[in-house]
Coordinates of C-alpha atoms and ligand atoms in Angstrom, one line a residue:
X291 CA 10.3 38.8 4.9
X292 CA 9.7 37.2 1.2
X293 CA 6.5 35.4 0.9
X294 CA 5.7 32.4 -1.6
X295 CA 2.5 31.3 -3.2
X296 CA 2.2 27.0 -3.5
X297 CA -0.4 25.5 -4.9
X298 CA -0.4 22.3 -3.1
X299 CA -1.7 18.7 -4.4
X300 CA -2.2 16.4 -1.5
X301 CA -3.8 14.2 -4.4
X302 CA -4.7 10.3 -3.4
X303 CA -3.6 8.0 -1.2
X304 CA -0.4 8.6 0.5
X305 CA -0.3 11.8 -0.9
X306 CA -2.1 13.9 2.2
X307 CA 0.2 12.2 4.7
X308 CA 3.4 12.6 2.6
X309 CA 2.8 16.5 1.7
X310 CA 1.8 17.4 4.7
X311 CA 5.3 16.7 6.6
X312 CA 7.0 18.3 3.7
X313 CA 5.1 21.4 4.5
X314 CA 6.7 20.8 8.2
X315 CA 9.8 21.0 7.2
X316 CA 9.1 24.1 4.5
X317 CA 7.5 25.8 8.2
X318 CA 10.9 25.1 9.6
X319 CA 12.9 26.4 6.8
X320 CA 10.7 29.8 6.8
X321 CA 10.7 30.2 10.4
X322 CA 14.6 30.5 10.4
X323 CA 15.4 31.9 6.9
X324 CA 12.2 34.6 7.6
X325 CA 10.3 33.3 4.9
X326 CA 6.3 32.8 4.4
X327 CA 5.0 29.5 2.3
X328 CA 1.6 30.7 1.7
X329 CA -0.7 27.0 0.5
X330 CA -3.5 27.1 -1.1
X331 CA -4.8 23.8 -1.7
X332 CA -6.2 22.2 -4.9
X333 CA -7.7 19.3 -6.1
X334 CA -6.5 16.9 -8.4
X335 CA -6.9 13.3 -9.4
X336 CA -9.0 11.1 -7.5
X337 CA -10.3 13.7 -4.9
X338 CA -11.5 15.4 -8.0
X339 CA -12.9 13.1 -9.8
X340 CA -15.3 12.3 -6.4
X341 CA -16.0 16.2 -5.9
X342 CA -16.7 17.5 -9.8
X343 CA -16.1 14.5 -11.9
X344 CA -13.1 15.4 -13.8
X345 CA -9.4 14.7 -12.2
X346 CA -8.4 18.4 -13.1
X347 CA -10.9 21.4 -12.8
X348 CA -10.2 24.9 -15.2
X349 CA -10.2 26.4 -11.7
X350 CA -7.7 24.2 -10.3
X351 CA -5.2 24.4 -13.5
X352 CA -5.7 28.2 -12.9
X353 CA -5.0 28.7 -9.4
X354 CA -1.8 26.1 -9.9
X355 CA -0.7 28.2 -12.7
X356 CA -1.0 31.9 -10.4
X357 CA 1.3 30.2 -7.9
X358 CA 4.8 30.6 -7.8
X359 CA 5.3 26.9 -7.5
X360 CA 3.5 23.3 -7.5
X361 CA 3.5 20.7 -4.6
X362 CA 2.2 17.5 -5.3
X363 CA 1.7 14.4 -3.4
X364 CA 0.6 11.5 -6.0
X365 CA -2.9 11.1 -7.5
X366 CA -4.4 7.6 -8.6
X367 CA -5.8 4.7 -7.1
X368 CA -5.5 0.5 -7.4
X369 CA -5.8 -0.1 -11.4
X370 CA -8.5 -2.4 -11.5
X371 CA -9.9 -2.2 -7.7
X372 CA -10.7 1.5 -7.8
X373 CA -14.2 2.9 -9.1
X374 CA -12.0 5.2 -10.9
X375 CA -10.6 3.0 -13.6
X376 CA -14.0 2.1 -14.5
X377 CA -14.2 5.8 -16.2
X378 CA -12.8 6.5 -19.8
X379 CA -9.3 7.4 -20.2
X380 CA -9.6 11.1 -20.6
X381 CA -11.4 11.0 -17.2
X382 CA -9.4 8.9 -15.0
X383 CA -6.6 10.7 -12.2
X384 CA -3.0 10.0 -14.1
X385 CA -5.1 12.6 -17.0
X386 CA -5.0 14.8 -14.6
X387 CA -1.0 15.1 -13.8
X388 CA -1.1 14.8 -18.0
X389 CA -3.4 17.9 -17.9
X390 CA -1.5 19.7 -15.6
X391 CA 2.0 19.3 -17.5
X392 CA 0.5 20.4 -20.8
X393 CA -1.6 23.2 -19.0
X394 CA 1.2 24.4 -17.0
X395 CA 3.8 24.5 -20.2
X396 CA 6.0 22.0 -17.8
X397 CA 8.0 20.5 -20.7
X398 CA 11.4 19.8 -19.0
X399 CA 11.2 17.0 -15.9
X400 CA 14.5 16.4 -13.5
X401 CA 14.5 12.9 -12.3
X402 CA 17.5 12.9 -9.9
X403 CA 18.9 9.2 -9.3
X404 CA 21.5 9.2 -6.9
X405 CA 22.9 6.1 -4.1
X406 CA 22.6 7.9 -1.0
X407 CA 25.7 6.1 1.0
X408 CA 24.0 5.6 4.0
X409 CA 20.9 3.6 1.8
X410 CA 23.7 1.3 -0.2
X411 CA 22.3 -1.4 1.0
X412 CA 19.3 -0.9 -0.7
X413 CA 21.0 -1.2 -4.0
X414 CA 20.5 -3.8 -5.9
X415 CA 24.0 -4.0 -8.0
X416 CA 26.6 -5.5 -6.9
X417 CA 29.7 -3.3 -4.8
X418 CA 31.9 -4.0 -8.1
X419 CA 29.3 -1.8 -10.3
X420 CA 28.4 0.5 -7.7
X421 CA 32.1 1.1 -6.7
X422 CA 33.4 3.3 -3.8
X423 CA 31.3 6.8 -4.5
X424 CA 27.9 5.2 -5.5
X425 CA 26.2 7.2 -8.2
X426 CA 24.4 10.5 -8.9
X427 CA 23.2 11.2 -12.2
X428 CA 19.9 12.9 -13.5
X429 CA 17.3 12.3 -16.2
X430 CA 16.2 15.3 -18.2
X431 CA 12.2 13.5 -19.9
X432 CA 10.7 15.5 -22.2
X433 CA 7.6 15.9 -20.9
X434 CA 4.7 17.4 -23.3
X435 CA 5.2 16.1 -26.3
X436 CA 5.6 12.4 -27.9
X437 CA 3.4 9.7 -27.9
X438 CA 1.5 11.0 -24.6
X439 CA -0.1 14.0 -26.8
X440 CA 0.2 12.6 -30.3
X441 CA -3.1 12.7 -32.3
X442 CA -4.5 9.0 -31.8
X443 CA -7.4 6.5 -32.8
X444 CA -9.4 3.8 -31.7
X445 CA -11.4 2.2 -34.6
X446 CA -12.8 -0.7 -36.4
X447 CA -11.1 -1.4 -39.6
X448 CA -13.5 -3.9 -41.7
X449 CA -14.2 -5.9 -38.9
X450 CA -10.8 -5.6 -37.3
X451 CA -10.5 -3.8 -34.2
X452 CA -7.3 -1.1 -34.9
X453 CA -6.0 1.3 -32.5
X454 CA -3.0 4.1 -33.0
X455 CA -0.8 6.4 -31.2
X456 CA 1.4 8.8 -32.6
X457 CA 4.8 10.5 -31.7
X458 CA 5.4 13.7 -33.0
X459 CA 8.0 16.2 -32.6
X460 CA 9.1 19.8 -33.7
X461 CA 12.7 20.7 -33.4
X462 CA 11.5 23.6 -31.5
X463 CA 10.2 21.0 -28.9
X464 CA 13.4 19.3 -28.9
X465 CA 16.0 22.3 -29.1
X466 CA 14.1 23.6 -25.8
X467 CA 14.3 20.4 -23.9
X468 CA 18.1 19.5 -24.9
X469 CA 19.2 23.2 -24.3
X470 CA 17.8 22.8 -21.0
X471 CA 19.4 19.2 -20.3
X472 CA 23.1 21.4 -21.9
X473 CA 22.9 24.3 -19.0
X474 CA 22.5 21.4 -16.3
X475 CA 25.1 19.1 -17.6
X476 CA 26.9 23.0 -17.2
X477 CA 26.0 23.1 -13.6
X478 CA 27.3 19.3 -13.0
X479 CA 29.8 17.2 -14.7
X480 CA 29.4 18.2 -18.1
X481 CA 28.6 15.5 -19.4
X482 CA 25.3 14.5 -21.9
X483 CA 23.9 11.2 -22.3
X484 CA 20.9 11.9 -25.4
X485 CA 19.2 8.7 -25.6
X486 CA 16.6 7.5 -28.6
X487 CA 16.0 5.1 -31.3
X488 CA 17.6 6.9 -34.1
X489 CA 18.3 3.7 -35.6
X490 CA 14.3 3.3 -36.0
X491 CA 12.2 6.4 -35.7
X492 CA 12.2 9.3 -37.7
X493 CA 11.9 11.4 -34.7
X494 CA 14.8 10.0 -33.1
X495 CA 17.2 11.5 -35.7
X496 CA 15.1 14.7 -35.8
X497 CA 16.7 14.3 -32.3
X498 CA 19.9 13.0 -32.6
X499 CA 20.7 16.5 -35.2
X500 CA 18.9 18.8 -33.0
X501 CA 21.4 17.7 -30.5
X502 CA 24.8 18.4 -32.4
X503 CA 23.6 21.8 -33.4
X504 CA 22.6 22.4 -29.9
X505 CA 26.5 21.3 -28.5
X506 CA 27.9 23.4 -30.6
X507 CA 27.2 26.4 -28.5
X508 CA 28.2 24.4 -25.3
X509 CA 32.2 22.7 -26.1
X510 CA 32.5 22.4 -22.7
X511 CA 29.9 19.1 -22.4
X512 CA 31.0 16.0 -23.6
X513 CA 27.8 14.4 -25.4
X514 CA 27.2 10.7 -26.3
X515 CA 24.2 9.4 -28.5
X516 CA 23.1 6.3 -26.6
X517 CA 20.6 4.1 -27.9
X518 CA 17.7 3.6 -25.4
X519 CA 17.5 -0.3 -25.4
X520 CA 21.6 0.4 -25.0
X521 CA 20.9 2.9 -21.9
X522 CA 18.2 -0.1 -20.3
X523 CA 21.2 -2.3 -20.5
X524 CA 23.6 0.5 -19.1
X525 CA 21.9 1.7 -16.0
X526 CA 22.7 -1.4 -14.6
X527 CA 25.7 -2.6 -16.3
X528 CA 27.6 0.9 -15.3
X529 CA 25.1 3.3 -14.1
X530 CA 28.3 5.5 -12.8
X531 CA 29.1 6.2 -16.5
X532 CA 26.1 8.8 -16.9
X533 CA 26.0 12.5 -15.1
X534 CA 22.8 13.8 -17.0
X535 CA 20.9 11.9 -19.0
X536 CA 18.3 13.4 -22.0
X537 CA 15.4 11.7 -23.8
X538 CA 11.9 12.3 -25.3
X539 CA 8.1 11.4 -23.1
X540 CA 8.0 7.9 -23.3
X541 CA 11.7 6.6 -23.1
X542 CA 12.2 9.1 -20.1
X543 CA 8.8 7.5 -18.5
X544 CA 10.2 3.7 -18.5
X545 CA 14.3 4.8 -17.9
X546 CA 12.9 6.7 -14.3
X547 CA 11.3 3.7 -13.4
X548 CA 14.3 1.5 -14.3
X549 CA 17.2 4.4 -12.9
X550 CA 14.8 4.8 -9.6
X551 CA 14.9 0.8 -9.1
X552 CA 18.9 0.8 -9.0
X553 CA 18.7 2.8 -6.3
X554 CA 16.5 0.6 -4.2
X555 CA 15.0 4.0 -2.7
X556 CA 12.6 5.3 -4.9
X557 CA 10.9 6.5 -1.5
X558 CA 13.9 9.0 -1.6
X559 CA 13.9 10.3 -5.4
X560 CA 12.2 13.8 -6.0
X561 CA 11.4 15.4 -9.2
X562 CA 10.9 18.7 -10.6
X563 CA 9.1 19.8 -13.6
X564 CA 9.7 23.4 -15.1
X565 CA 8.6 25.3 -18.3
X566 CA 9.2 29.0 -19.2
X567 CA 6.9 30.5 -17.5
X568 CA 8.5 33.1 -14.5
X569 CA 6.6 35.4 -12.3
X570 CA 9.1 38.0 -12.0
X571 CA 12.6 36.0 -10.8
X572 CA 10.5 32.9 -9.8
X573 CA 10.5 29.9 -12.2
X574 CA 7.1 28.4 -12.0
X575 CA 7.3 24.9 -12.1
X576 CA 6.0 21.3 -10.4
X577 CA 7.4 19.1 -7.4
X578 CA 7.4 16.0 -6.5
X579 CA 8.0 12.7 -5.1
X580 CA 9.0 9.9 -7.6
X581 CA 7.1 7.1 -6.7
X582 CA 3.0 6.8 -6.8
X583 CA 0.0 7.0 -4.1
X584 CA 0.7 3.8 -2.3
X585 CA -3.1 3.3 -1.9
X586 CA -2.6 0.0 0.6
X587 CA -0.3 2.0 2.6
X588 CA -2.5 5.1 2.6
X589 CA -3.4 6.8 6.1
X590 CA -1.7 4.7 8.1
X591 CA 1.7 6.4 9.1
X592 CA 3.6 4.4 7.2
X593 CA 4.9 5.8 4.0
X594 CA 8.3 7.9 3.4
X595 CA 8.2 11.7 3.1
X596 CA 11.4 12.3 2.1
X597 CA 10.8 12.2 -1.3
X598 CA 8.4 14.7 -1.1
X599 CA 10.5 16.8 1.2
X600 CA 13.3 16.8 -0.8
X601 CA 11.5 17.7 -3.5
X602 CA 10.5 20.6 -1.4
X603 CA 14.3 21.4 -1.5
X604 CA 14.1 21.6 -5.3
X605 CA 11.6 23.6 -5.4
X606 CA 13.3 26.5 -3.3
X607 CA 16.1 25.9 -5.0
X608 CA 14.4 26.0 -8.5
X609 CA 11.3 27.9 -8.2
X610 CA 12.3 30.1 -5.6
X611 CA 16.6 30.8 -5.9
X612 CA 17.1 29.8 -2.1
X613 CA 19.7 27.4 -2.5
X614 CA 21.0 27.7 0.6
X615 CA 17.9 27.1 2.3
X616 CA 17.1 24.2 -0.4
X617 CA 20.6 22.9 1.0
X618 CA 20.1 22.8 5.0
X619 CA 16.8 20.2 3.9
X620 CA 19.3 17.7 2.4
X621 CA 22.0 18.2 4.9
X622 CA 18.7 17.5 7.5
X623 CA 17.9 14.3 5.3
X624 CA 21.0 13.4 5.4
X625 CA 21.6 14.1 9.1
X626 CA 18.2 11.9 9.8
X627 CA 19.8 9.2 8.1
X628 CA 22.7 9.1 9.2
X629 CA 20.7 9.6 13.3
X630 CA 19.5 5.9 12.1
X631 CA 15.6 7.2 11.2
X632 CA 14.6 5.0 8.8
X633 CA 10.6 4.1 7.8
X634 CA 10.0 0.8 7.0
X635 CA 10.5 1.1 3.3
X636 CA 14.1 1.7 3.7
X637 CA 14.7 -1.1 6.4
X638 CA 15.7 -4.1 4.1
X639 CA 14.7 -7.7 5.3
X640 CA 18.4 -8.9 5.7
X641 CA 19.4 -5.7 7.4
X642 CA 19.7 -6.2 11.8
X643 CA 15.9 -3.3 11.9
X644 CA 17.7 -2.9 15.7
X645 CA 20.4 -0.9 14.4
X646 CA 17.6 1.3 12.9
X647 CA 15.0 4.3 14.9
X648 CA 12.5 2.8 12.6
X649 CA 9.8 5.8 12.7
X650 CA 6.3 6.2 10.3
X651 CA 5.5 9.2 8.4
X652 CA 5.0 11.7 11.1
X653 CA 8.0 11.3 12.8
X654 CA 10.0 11.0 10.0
X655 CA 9.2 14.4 8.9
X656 CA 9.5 15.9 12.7
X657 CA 12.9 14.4 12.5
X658 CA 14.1 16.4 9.4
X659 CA 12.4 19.4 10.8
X660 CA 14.4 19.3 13.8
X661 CA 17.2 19.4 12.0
X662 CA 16.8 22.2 10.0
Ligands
IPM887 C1 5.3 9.2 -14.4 C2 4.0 8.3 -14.5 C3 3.0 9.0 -15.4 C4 3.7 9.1 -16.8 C5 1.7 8.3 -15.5 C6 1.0 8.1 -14.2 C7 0.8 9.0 -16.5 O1 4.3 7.1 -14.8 O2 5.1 10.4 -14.0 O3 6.3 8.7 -14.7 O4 3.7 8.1 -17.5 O5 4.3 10.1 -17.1
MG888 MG1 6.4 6.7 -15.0

């Protein structure tokens, strides 16, 4: 039997709920592969900030960083309405998913975005964009560097209140993250979207030259430079046009968002984020759901897990080389949907919610388990 070490997040709101059905389903997978998912839970984000004041604790960082692998629910509250926005930046829960990345070396983030066929609906292009097959491409974000860790200043300039942030780069930063984004366009349609702003920033064609040196060692991938107000417009003018998609921090951060919205489903969209850190043939990396904690959802049974799950699959199939396994948890997502489960976020207002088995949080993730 192998056995596998997760630090898990449960985090804020939702987060509890959501994690623990994806560790149902990662029971399920172990009881029939003969695997053991060893958890050991650890604090982060709010939670944290109510037991020892700070959303990420040296401890915490340390026990994440021994694991073979990172689950996360979502950490943060209501902007505005929680006690924990009344703390300074550097103390507030989204600094401690910041802290964890940097801490954890996790400078390469997968953002799948993908149509699932039975969700369509949910889309909200039109059936001449989206066309027969839907689509399925991924965002590679930087995610260490840029603007979120640049040096930066708040001051008073005679009188004049001044703030700055900075976004540097090093090509070493950028030849790891686009090598990265080169051996998955390998593993998929080879084909490379590099988005940025070389028309404007500095680091942007830093970028852009990084990247042809880079494709010289892959022929097979056909690259495009895209700029990134371009790539806004593309994602919804032809989102079917992109297979992987690369940028730096803060381009990646807003494209998600908008790629996760054309998919009506961002209660479906895992992530992943891996450095270069293995412990032996494990890649140690972070998983998790796309979208945030849901705080006026929170504890009551009603948010999606499949997120999380699925990025439970990614995480086998990352982290842990079971792809097989990582498989039978989207063929049970899959199989789920197509049963007709569907929580409430996925029921759209003009849809007939009689042709659904519309289930909460719990049953949703009983369902998939069943089905592995
Ligand atoms: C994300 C989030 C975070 C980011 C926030 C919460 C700091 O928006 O993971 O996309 O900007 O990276
Ligand atoms: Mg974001």
């Amino acid at each position: 039997m192998s056995s596998f070490n997760i630090a898990v997040i449960k985090g804020d709101g939702i987060g509890p709920e959501i994690v623990t059905e994806a560790e149902k389903v990662l029971n399920a997978v172990g009881k029939k592969y003969g695997h053991e998912f060893n958890y050991t839970d650890i604090l982060m984000g709010g939670c944290s900030i109510d037991k020892y004041g700070v959303p990420l604790t040296d401890e915490a960082l340390a026990i994440a960083n021994a694991s073979d692998a990172v689950l996360l629910g979502a950490v943060g509250g209501k902007v505005g309405e929680s006690k924990w926005y009344e703390l300074p930046a550097n103390l507030r829960p989204e600094a401690g998913l910041l802290a964890i990345r940097k801490g954890m070396g996790l400078f390469c983030n997968l953002r799948p975005a993908k149509l699932f066929p039975q969700l369509r609906q949910a889309c909200p292009l039109k059936e001449s964009i989206i066309g027969d097959k839907g689509f399925d491409f991924v965002v590679v974000r930087e995610l260490t560097g840029g603007v979120y860790f640049g040096p930066r200043k708040t001051e008073v300039v005679d009188g004049i209140r001044k703030a700055t942030d900075t976004m540097p780069y090093d090509e070493n930063e950028i030849k790891r993250i686009v090598k990265s984004a080169f051996e998955i366009a390998m593993k998929r349609g080879k084909k490379l979207a590099s988005v940025d702003k070389a028309n404007v920033l500095d680091t942007s064609r830093l970028w852009r030259q990084i990247v042809s040196e880079v494709a010289a060692d892959y022929p097979e991938v056909t690259v495009e430079n895209v700029l990134v107000d371009n790539c806004a417009m593309q994602l919804v003018k032809n989102p079917l046009q992109f297979d992987v998609i690369v940028t730096e921090n803060m381009f990646g951060d807003i494209l998600t968002d908008e790629a996760s919205e054309v998919t009506g489903s961002i209660g479906m969209l895992s992530s992943a984020s891996l450095g270069s850190t293995y412990h032996g043939d494990k890649q140690l990396g972070l998983y998790e759901p796309s979208h945030g904690s849901a705080p006026d959802i929170a504890g009551k049974n009603l948010a999606n897990p499949l997120a999380t799950i699925l990025s439970a699959a990614m995480m086998l199939k990352y982290s842990f080389n079971l792809e097989k396994e990582a498989q039978a948890i989207e063929d049970a997502v899959n199989k789920v949907l197509d049963d007709g489960y569907r929580t409430g976020d996925i029921i759209l207002a003009s849809e007939d919610a009689s042709k659904f088995k519309k289930v909460g949080t719990k049953e949703m993730g009983d369902a998939v388990a069943a089905n592995i």
